[in-house]
mmCIF file of C-alpha atoms in Angstrom:
data_model
loop_
_atom_site.group_PDB
_atom_site.id
_atom_site.type_symbol
_atom_site.label_atom_id
_atom_site.label_comp_id
_atom_site.label_asym_id
_atom_site.label_seq_id
_atom_site.Cartn_x
_atom_site.Cartn_y
_atom_site.Cartn_z
ATOM 1 C CA MET A 1 115.694 58.875 -122.362
ATOM 2 C CA ARG A 2 116.818 62.477 -120.688
ATOM 3 C CA THR A 3 115.691 65.563 -122.875
ATOM 4 C CA SER A 4 119.990 66.450 -123.588
ATOM 5 C CA ALA A 5 120.280 63.117 -124.125
ATOM 6 C CA ARG A 6 117.705 63.026 -127.379
ATOM 7 C CA LEU A 7 119.524 66.601 -128.111
ATOM 8 C CA LYS A 8 122.775 65.740 -128.665
ATOM 9 C CA GLY A 9 122.211 64.286 -132.097
ATOM 10 C CA ASN A 10 120.144 67.498 -133.090
ATOM 11 C CA LEU A 11 122.109 70.104 -131.759
ATOM 12 C CA ASP A 12 123.392 71.592 -134.525
ATOM 13 C CA LEU A 13 119.991 71.768 -136.071
ATOM 14 C CA LEU A 14 119.023 73.635 -133.371
ATOM 15 C CA VAL A 15 121.976 76.218 -133.689
ATOM 16 C CA LEU A 16 121.376 76.731 -137.097
ATOM 17 C CA ALA A 17 117.849 77.819 -136.681
ATOM 18 C CA VAL A 18 118.618 79.661 -134.151
ATOM 19 C CA LEU A 19 121.268 81.668 -136.079
ATOM 20 C CA ALA A 20 118.837 81.469 -138.932
ATOM 21 C CA GLN A 21 117.024 85.038 -137.169
ATOM 22 C CA ALA A 22 119.764 86.873 -136.265
ATOM 23 C CA PRO A 23 123.769 86.774 -135.867
ATOM 24 C CA ALA A 24 124.551 85.707 -132.039
ATOM 25 C CA HIS A 25 127.289 84.486 -129.628
ATOM 26 C CA GLY A 26 127.516 81.526 -127.819
ATOM 27 C CA TYR A 27 125.380 83.133 -124.909
ATOM 28 C CA ALA A 28 122.597 84.019 -126.789
ATOM 29 C CA ILE A 29 121.986 81.123 -128.784
ATOM 30 C CA ILE A 30 121.509 79.250 -125.324
ATOM 31 C CA GLU A 31 118.931 81.705 -123.714
ATOM 32 C CA ARG A 32 117.308 81.755 -127.629
ATOM 33 C CA LEU A 33 116.744 77.784 -126.757
ATOM 34 C CA ARG A 34 115.529 77.781 -123.942
ATOM 35 C CA GLU A 35 113.687 80.585 -124.561
ATOM 36 C CA ARG A 36 112.389 79.136 -127.776
ATOM 37 C CA SER A 37 111.722 76.329 -126.097
ATOM 38 C CA ASP A 38 110.048 76.905 -123.153
ATOM 39 C CA GLY A 39 112.740 75.622 -120.985
ATOM 40 C CA THR A 40 112.946 72.454 -122.800
ATOM 41 C CA PHE A 41 115.760 72.472 -123.950
ATOM 42 C CA ASP A 42 118.474 73.277 -120.943
ATOM 43 C CA LEU A 43 121.891 72.096 -122.062
ATOM 44 C CA PRO A 44 125.082 71.869 -120.681
ATOM 45 C CA GLU A 45 126.085 75.628 -121.583
ATOM 46 C CA GLY A 46 129.132 74.288 -122.657
ATOM 47 C CA THR A 47 128.632 71.921 -125.253
ATOM 48 C CA VAL A 48 127.311 74.958 -127.823
ATOM 49 C CA TYR A 49 130.855 75.459 -128.174
ATOM 50 C CA PRO A 50 132.338 73.003 -129.928
ATOM 51 C CA ALA A 51 129.042 72.495 -132.241
ATOM 52 C CA LEU A 52 129.720 76.037 -132.675
ATOM 53 C CA HIS A 53 133.125 75.429 -134.374
ATOM 54 C CA GLN A 54 132.864 72.274 -135.543
ATOM 55 C CA LEU A 55 129.791 74.366 -137.820
ATOM 56 C CA GLU A 56 132.664 76.695 -138.267
ATOM 57 C CA GLU A 57 135.162 74.488 -139.699
ATOM 58 C CA ALA A 58 132.543 72.589 -141.714
ATOM 59 C CA GLY A 59 131.525 76.127 -143.273
ATOM 60 C CA PHE A 60 128.166 76.587 -141.982
ATOM 61 C CA VAL A 61 128.882 79.431 -140.161
ATOM 62 C CA SER A 62 131.136 82.521 -139.877
ATOM 63 C CA SER A 63 132.792 84.124 -137.030
ATOM 64 C CA TRP A 64 134.399 87.076 -135.779
ATOM 65 C CA TRP A 65 135.310 89.009 -132.058
ATOM 66 C CA ASP A 66 132.645 92.065 -131.538
ATOM 67 C CA THR A 67 134.541 94.148 -129.596
ATOM 68 C CA THR A 68 131.656 96.559 -129.160
ATOM 69 C CA ALA A 69 129.916 95.235 -125.721
ATOM 70 C CA SER A 70 131.961 95.847 -122.653
ATOM 71 C CA ARG A 71 133.191 92.287 -122.703
ATOM 72 C CA ARG A 72 134.705 90.635 -126.090
ATOM 73 C CA ARG A 73 132.255 88.318 -127.830
ATOM 74 C CA ARG A 74 132.396 85.795 -130.454
ATOM 75 C CA MET A 75 129.581 86.555 -133.060
ATOM 76 C CA TYR A 76 128.558 84.052 -135.235
ATOM 77 C CA ALA A 77 126.113 84.025 -138.319
ATOM 78 C CA LEU A 78 125.162 81.539 -141.045
ATOM 79 C CA THR A 79 126.461 81.690 -144.351
ATOM 80 C CA PRO A 80 124.831 80.569 -147.372
ATOM 81 C CA SER A 81 126.303 76.816 -147.156
ATOM 82 C CA GLY A 82 125.151 76.858 -143.864
ATOM 83 C CA GLU A 83 121.351 78.154 -145.066
ATOM 84 C CA SER A 84 121.340 75.316 -147.632
ATOM 85 C CA GLN A 85 122.441 72.521 -144.127
ATOM 86 C CA LEU A 86 119.927 74.243 -142.250
ATOM 87 C CA TYR A 87 117.251 73.840 -145.043
ATOM 88 C CA ALA A 88 118.273 69.864 -145.741
ATOM 89 C CA GLU A 89 118.386 68.859 -142.144
ATOM 90 C CA ARG A 90 115.019 71.206 -141.487
ATOM 91 C CA THR A 91 113.836 68.908 -144.389
ATOM 92 C CA GLN A 92 115.183 65.513 -143.107
ATOM 93 C CA TRP A 93 114.036 65.885 -139.355
ATOM 94 C CA ARG A 94 110.255 66.901 -140.764
ATOM 95 C CA ASN A 95 109.984 63.680 -142.558
ATOM 96 C CA PHE A 96 111.655 61.770 -139.778
ATOM 97 C CA ALA A 97 109.596 63.262 -136.873
ATOM 98 C CA ALA A 98 106.283 62.584 -139.538
ATOM 99 C CA SER A 99 107.339 59.246 -139.197
ATOM 100 C CA VAL A 100 107.112 58.675 -135.889
ATOM 101 C CA GLN A 101 104.153 60.023 -135.114
ATOM 102 C CA SER A 102 102.660 58.227 -137.548
ATOM 103 C CA VAL A 103 104.113 55.168 -135.959
ATOM 104 C CA ILE A 104 103.183 56.352 -131.887
ATOM 105 C CA GLY A 105 100.142 58.574 -132.796
ATOM 106 C CA GLY A 106 97.617 56.083 -132.791
ATOM 107 C CA LEU A 107 99.039 54.337 -129.738
ATOM 108 C CA ALA A 108 98.352 58.007 -127.643
ATOM 109 C CA MET B 1 138.959 81.890 -101.412
ATOM 110 C CA THR B 2 139.170 80.299 -104.680
ATOM 111 C CA GLU B 3 137.526 81.776 -108.101
ATOM 112 C CA PRO B 4 135.198 79.221 -109.387
ATOM 113 C CA ILE B 5 135.603 80.473 -113.023
ATOM 114 C CA GLU B 6 139.241 80.969 -112.867
ATOM 115 C CA GLN B 7 139.769 77.495 -111.282
ATOM 116 C CA TYR B 8 137.085 75.773 -114.456
ATOM 117 C CA LEU B 9 139.259 77.755 -117.047
ATOM 118 C CA ASP B 10 142.258 76.561 -115.322
ATOM 119 C CA GLU B 11 141.120 72.861 -115.620
ATOM 120 C CA LEU B 12 139.506 72.960 -119.126
ATOM 121 C CA TYR B 13 142.725 74.220 -120.315
ATOM 122 C CA SER B 14 144.644 71.030 -118.694
ATOM 123 C CA LYS B 15 142.388 69.140 -120.384
ATOM 124 C CA LEU B 16 142.140 70.706 -123.727
ATOM 125 C CA LEU B 17 143.773 68.823 -126.853
ATOM 126 C CA SER B 18 142.870 71.138 -129.185
ATOM 127 C CA GLU B 19 145.996 73.012 -130.971
ATOM 128 C CA PRO B 20 146.591 76.533 -129.894
ATOM 129 C CA ARG B 21 144.471 78.648 -131.696
ATOM 130 C CA ALA B 22 141.439 76.842 -130.999
ATOM 131 C CA ALA B 23 142.166 76.293 -127.100
ATOM 132 C CA ARG B 24 143.091 79.945 -126.599
ATOM 133 C CA ARG B 25 139.331 80.960 -128.553
ATOM 134 C CA LEU B 26 137.742 78.102 -126.892
ATOM 135 C CA LEU B 27 139.064 79.505 -123.484
ATOM 136 C CA ALA B 28 138.358 83.536 -124.252
ATOM 137 C CA GLU B 29 134.599 82.379 -124.873
ATOM 138 C CA VAL B 30 133.928 80.234 -122.348
ATOM 139 C CA GLU B 31 135.614 82.959 -120.169
ATOM 140 C CA ALA B 32 133.299 85.522 -121.502
ATOM 141 C CA HIS B 33 130.093 83.499 -121.330
ATOM 142 C CA LEU B 34 130.857 82.395 -117.742
ATOM 143 C CA HIS B 35 131.441 85.886 -116.448
ATOM 144 C CA GLU B 36 128.009 86.665 -118.660
ATOM 145 C CA ARG B 37 126.043 84.612 -116.462
ATOM 146 C CA ALA B 38 128.112 84.908 -113.085
ATOM 147 C CA ASP B 39 126.992 88.713 -113.824
ATOM 148 C CA ALA B 40 123.404 87.906 -114.507
ATOM 149 C CA LEU B 41 122.965 85.700 -111.536
ATOM 150 C CA GLU B 42 124.609 88.565 -109.774
ATOM 151 C CA GLN B 43 122.198 91.087 -110.404
ATOM 152 C CA GLN B 44 119.587 88.443 -109.643
ATOM 153 C CA GLY B 45 120.389 89.186 -105.951
ATOM 154 C CA MET B 46 123.188 85.582 -105.342
ATOM 155 C CA ASP B 47 126.437 86.770 -104.197
ATOM 156 C CA ARG B 48 129.484 86.513 -106.259
ATOM 157 C CA PHE B 49 131.198 83.200 -105.312
ATOM 158 C CA ASP B 50 127.753 81.823 -105.652
ATOM 159 C CA ALA B 51 126.833 83.041 -108.988
ATOM 160 C CA GLU B 52 130.214 81.670 -110.246
ATOM 161 C CA THR B 53 130.059 78.315 -108.902
ATOM 162 C CA GLN B 54 126.099 77.907 -110.505
ATOM 163 C CA ALA B 55 127.750 79.280 -113.903
ATOM 164 C CA VAL B 56 130.386 76.935 -114.120
ATOM 165 C CA GLN B 57 127.845 74.013 -113.479
ATOM 166 C CA ALA B 58 125.076 75.331 -115.589
ATOM 167 C CA PHE B 59 128.895 75.129 -117.884
ATOM 168 C CA GLY B 60 128.991 71.200 -117.604
ATOM 169 C CA PRO B 61 132.053 69.535 -116.656
ATOM 170 C CA ALA B 62 135.613 70.532 -118.033
ATOM 171 C CA ALA B 63 136.408 66.981 -119.536
ATOM 172 C CA GLU B 64 133.036 66.632 -121.635
ATOM 173 C CA ILE B 65 133.837 70.631 -123.183
ATOM 174 C CA ALA B 66 137.331 69.359 -123.977
ATOM 175 C CA ARG B 67 136.216 65.514 -125.185
ATOM 176 C CA ARG B 68 133.932 67.296 -127.727
ATOM 177 C CA HIS B 69 136.603 70.171 -128.652
ATOM 178 C CA ALA B 70 138.977 67.450 -129.533
ATOM 179 C CA PRO B 71 140.096 67.240 -132.644
ATOM 180 C CA PRO B 72 138.561 64.008 -134.767
ATOM 181 C CA LEU B 73 140.515 60.820 -133.859
ATOM 182 C CA PRO B 74 142.072 60.632 -137.658
ATOM 183 C CA LEU B 75 143.509 64.273 -137.462
ATOM 184 C CA ARG B 76 144.960 63.608 -133.350
ATOM 185 C CA ILE B 77 146.428 60.181 -135.457
ATOM 186 C CA ALA B 78 148.199 62.213 -137.973
ATOM 187 C CA ARG B 79 149.612 64.527 -135.875
ATOM 188 C CA ALA B 80 150.576 61.691 -133.407
ATOM 189 C CA VAL B 81 152.874 59.880 -136.610
ATOM 190 C CA GLN B 82 154.252 63.434 -137.858
ATOM 191 C CA SER B 83 155.371 64.422 -134.130
ATOM 192 C CA SER B 84 156.954 60.865 -133.846
ATOM 193 C CA THR B 85 158.380 61.311 -137.710
ATOM 194 C CA MET B 86 159.950 64.540 -136.774
ATOM 195 C CA LEU B 87 161.787 63.032 -133.676
ATOM 196 C CA GLY B 88 162.630 60.251 -135.800
ATOM 197 C CA GLY B 89 164.137 62.360 -137.940
ATOM 198 C CA ILE B 90 165.714 64.284 -134.871
ATOM 199 C CA GLY B 91 167.410 61.484 -133.563
ATOM 200 C CA LEU B 92 169.255 60.178 -136.947
ATOM 201 C CA VAL B 93 170.331 63.743 -136.945
ATOM 202 C CA ALA B 94 171.879 63.360 -133.774
ATOM 203 C CA ILE B 95 173.368 60.181 -135.240
ATOM 204 C CA GLY B 96 174.512 61.949 -137.784
ATOM 205 C CA VAL B 97 176.695 64.317 -135.723
ATOM 206 C CA SER B 98 177.687 61.929 -133.487
ATOM 207 C CA GLY B 99 179.806 60.658 -136.527
ATOM 208 C CA GLY B 100 181.284 63.782 -136.829
ATOM 209 C CA VAL B 101 181.954 63.413 -132.959
ATOM 210 C CA ALA B 102 183.192 60.046 -134.013
ATOM 211 C CA ALA B 103 185.583 61.640 -136.605
ATOM 212 C CA ALA B 104 186.998 64.176 -134.144
ATOM 213 C CA MET B 105 187.951 61.815 -132.151
ATOM 214 C CA ASN B 106 189.076 59.402 -134.793
ATOM 215 C CA ALA B 107 191.795 63.132 -135.200
ATOM 216 C CA LEU B 108 192.478 63.485 -131.424
ATOM 217 C CA PHE B 109 193.020 60.408 -129.848
ATOM 218 C CA GLY B 110 193.674 57.774 -132.563
ATOM 219 C CA ARG B 111 191.839 55.655 -134.403
ATOM 220 C CA ALA B 112 191.620 52.354 -131.733
ATOM 221 C CA PHE B 113 190.001 55.058 -129.393
ATOM 222 C CA VAL B 114 186.577 54.560 -131.210
ATOM 223 C CA GLY B 115 187.237 51.524 -133.511
ATOM 224 C CA ASN B 116 188.856 48.924 -131.216
ATOM 225 C CA GLN B 117 185.638 46.720 -130.291
ATOM 226 C CA HIS B 118 187.685 44.139 -128.786
ATOM 227 C CA GLU B 119 186.356 41.207 -130.232
ATOM 228 C CA LEU B 120 187.903 38.482 -131.785
ATOM 229 C CA TYR B 121 186.962 38.178 -135.457
ATOM 230 C CA PRO B 122 186.560 35.202 -137.812
ATOM 231 C CA PHE B 123 188.724 34.103 -140.290
ATOM 232 C CA SER B 124 185.730 35.870 -143.330
ATOM 233 C CA ALA B 125 185.396 39.081 -141.310
ATOM 234 C CA CYS B 126 189.457 39.386 -141.199
ATOM 235 C CA ARG B 127 189.981 39.065 -144.613
ATOM 236 C CA HIS B 128 187.299 41.578 -145.795
ATOM 237 C CA PHE B 129 189.097 44.448 -142.981
ATOM 238 C CA LEU B 130 192.438 43.227 -144.743
ATOM 239 C CA ALA B 131 190.711 43.534 -148.239
ATOM 240 C CA VAL B 132 189.016 47.207 -147.326
ATOM 241 C CA GLN B 133 191.912 48.910 -145.363
ATOM 242 C CA GLN B 134 195.059 47.827 -147.531
ATOM 243 C CA SER B 135 197.340 49.942 -144.943
ATOM 244 C CA ALA B 136 197.006 47.728 -142.430
ATOM 245 C CA THR B 137 199.362 44.763 -142.074
ATOM 246 C CA THR B 138 196.870 42.451 -139.146
ATOM 247 C CA CYS B 139 193.883 41.714 -138.738
ATOM 248 C CA GLY B 140 192.878 43.639 -135.642
ATOM 249 C CA ARG B 141 194.909 46.755 -136.695
ATOM 250 C CA ALA B 142 192.004 46.616 -140.092
ATOM 251 C CA ALA B 143 189.635 46.054 -137.651
ATOM 252 C CA VAL B 144 190.280 48.996 -135.834
ATOM 253 C CA LEU B 145 190.418 51.320 -138.765
ATOM 254 C CA GLU B 146 187.388 49.866 -140.713
ATOM 255 C CA ASN B 147 185.261 50.173 -137.274
ATOM 256 C CA SER B 148 186.314 53.887 -136.909
ATOM 257 C CA THR B 149 185.454 54.878 -140.328
ATOM 258 C CA ASP B 150 182.249 52.902 -139.807
ATOM 259 C CA ALA B 151 181.705 54.670 -136.806
ATOM 260 C CA VAL B 152 181.954 57.828 -138.868
ATOM 261 C CA THR B 153 180.631 57.237 -142.255
ATOM 262 C CA LEU B 154 176.956 55.573 -141.583
ATOM 263 C CA ARG B 155 176.710 57.733 -138.641
ATOM 264 C CA LEU B 156 176.884 60.314 -141.419
ATOM 265 C CA ALA B 157 174.255 58.640 -143.078
ATOM 266 C CA ALA B 158 172.088 58.003 -141.087
ATOM 267 C CA GLY B 159 172.637 61.736 -140.336
ATOM 268 C CA VAL B 160 171.646 62.550 -144.027
ATOM 269 C CA VAL B 161 168.665 59.751 -144.090
ATOM 270 C CA GLY B 162 167.637 62.179 -140.914
ATOM 271 C CA LEU B 163 167.494 65.572 -143.041
ATOM 272 C CA LEU B 164 165.244 63.793 -145.552
ATOM 273 C CA VAL B 165 163.185 63.176 -142.808
ATOM 274 C CA ILE B 166 162.734 66.343 -141.343
ATOM 275 C CA GLY B 167 162.542 67.695 -144.885
ATOM 276 C CA ALA B 168 159.244 65.713 -145.294
ATOM 277 C CA VAL B 169 157.983 66.381 -142.146
ATOM 278 C CA LEU B 170 158.352 69.865 -143.361
ATOM 279 C CA LEU B 171 156.953 69.893 -146.799
ATOM 280 C CA TRP B 172 153.655 67.243 -145.096
ATOM 281 C CA ARG B 173 153.244 70.499 -142.575
ATOM 282 C CA ARG B 174 153.087 72.695 -145.944
ATOM 283 C CA VAL B 175 150.550 70.547 -147.862
ATOM 284 C CA ARG B 176 148.651 69.750 -144.153
ATOM 285 C CA PRO B 177 148.576 72.975 -141.616
ATOM 286 C CA GLN B 178 146.360 71.196 -139.734
ATOM 287 C CA ASP B 179 148.485 67.738 -138.827
ATOM 288 C CA THR B 180 150.654 69.835 -138.160
ATOM 289 C CA ALA B 181 151.945 69.270 -134.192
ATOM 290 C CA PRO B 182 155.188 69.792 -132.543
ATOM 291 C CA VAL B 183 157.336 67.557 -131.007
ATOM 292 C CA SER B 184 157.138 67.653 -127.336
ATOM 293 C CA PRO B 185 160.126 68.980 -125.525
ATOM 294 C CA ALA B 186 159.689 66.553 -122.777
ATOM 295 C CA LEU B 187 159.336 63.114 -124.200
ATOM 296 C CA ALA B 188 162.462 64.653 -126.441
ATOM 297 C CA CYS B 189 164.252 65.030 -123.586
ATOM 298 C CA ALA B 190 163.592 61.669 -122.332
ATOM 299 C CA ALA B 191 164.468 59.608 -125.026
ATOM 300 C CA PHE B 192 168.080 61.561 -125.648
ATOM 301 C CA GLY B 193 168.547 61.230 -121.689
ATOM 302 C CA VAL B 194 167.909 57.153 -121.680
ATOM 303 C CA GLY B 195 170.240 57.237 -124.916
ATOM 304 C CA ALA B 196 173.011 59.412 -123.032
ATOM 305 C CA LEU B 197 172.836 57.494 -120.051
ATOM 306 C CA GLY B 198 173.406 54.156 -121.483
ATOM 307 C CA LEU B 199 176.178 55.339 -123.810
ATOM 308 C CA ILE B 200 178.065 57.043 -121.677
ATOM 309 C CA GLY B 201 177.297 54.523 -119.012
ATOM 310 C CA ALA B 202 178.628 51.848 -121.865
ATOM 311 C CA SER B 203 181.936 53.826 -122.129
ATOM 312 C CA VAL B 204 182.804 54.836 -118.356
ATOM 313 C CA ASP B 205 182.228 50.702 -117.896
ATOM 314 C CA LEU B 206 184.646 49.855 -120.513
ATOM 315 C CA ALA B 207 187.118 52.466 -119.596
ATOM 316 C CA PHE B 208 187.140 51.095 -116.411
ATOM 317 C CA THR B 209 187.355 47.762 -117.461
ATOM 318 C CA ARG B 210 189.536 47.217 -121.034
ATOM 319 C CA GLY B 211 190.749 50.494 -120.879
ATOM 320 C CA SER B 212 190.877 53.687 -122.884
ATOM 321 C CA ASP B 213 190.170 52.009 -126.638
ATOM 322 C CA GLY B 214 186.762 51.460 -127.980
ATOM 323 C CA VAL B 215 185.205 53.918 -125.572
ATOM 324 C CA GLY B 216 184.772 56.895 -128.311
ATOM 325 C CA TRP B 217 182.317 54.551 -129.689
ATOM 326 C CA TYR B 218 180.044 55.177 -127.393
ATOM 327 C CA LEU B 219 180.943 58.571 -126.245
ATOM 328 C CA SER B 220 180.343 60.179 -129.288
ATOM 329 C CA GLY B 221 176.795 59.037 -129.109
ATOM 330 C CA GLY B 222 176.461 59.270 -125.807
ATOM 331 C CA LEU B 223 177.822 62.710 -125.822
ATOM 332 C CA VAL B 224 175.886 64.368 -128.287
ATOM 333 C CA ALA B 225 172.471 62.773 -127.318
ATOM 334 C CA ALA B 226 173.900 64.521 -123.819
ATOM 335 C CA ILE B 227 173.749 68.043 -125.667
ATOM 336 C CA ALA B 228 170.432 67.258 -126.840
ATOM 337 C CA CYS B 229 168.788 66.525 -124.011
ATOM 338 C CA ALA B 230 170.131 69.407 -122.900
ATOM 339 C CA CYS B 231 168.807 71.520 -125.115
ATOM 340 C CA TYR B 232 165.566 69.721 -124.981
ATOM 341 C CA ALA B 233 165.532 70.227 -120.878
ATOM 342 C CA VAL B 234 164.928 73.469 -120.993
ATOM 343 C CA PRO B 235 161.358 74.633 -122.382
ATOM 344 C CA THR B 236 161.146 70.816 -120.379
ATOM 345 C CA ALA B 237 162.182 72.966 -117.118
ATOM 346 C CA ARG B 238 160.537 76.416 -118.257
ATOM 347 C CA ARG B 239 157.112 74.521 -119.084
ATOM 348 C CA LEU B 240 157.171 72.576 -115.788
ATOM 349 C CA LEU B 241 158.531 75.817 -113.249
ATOM 350 C CA ILE B 242 155.718 78.412 -115.140
ATOM 351 C CA ARG B 243 152.439 75.271 -114.116
#
């Protein structure tokens, strides 16, 4: 399975984790994902925007137009509800990863 | 030479199913993103065209982005139902207006212009017509009076139902603004256009084969459908010309 296909189901978690550091616009989120994964998470860049909009509809992020830069950008930040969601998804992911590791670990 | 970013934005715009505000916002974000990526590539020494081409490729196919950004299926279904219901309500109101036109035709051209259906009625129908239209002395005259009255009252009743339907849709929009979907002018124009063609065609056919009696029955509806079609043709043409 390609990395981008694996990422699809976990994109929300990754975006929330990036935003937990600091508010950012879509371009910066993609850049940070790439940097923090040493280039492994090289998603089609456009996929981050529908994810951000859905997270905002769910109340997990808030957004506003930043007009201070030379180009107008939509900034995103985690809401308190988003922080709780991130905590929950992080816990689920760790449990899942630990289970997978316990199954495949011996086969390596 | 084509501008890859502009071309990509046009393609994305044409594929988006989102509501106008969400679509505008996405397009603004995508445009800023693509230019920022192209600027960065240009600073690395790439020429502008190649930089824009690479930025677009890295962004992903427009169809995929539009699909991911589309509202969920239940919401799209709710919008389709609301839009169709609104069009149905407008259609019923148009039928009501045609009742008003039929009333005017009754007054201007006589009751046979609308009410003569050129039918031979069975005895039971004649008895009903004569009982309801007591001023008539023959079955044929009673049928004309009854038909021309029905053309007005039944259509006006349909118009009232149409107003209730429109009211219900407006209430729905207020309660659940996210379901709001406008009626497609092209679809409305096509629906009323087909109706107008059929009804005006039937009235012309009747006029040639049997004279003016009964023509108003179809013509009253055809005229209203043609006017409604023309009203929706203006925004439809405007959209086509702009594109």
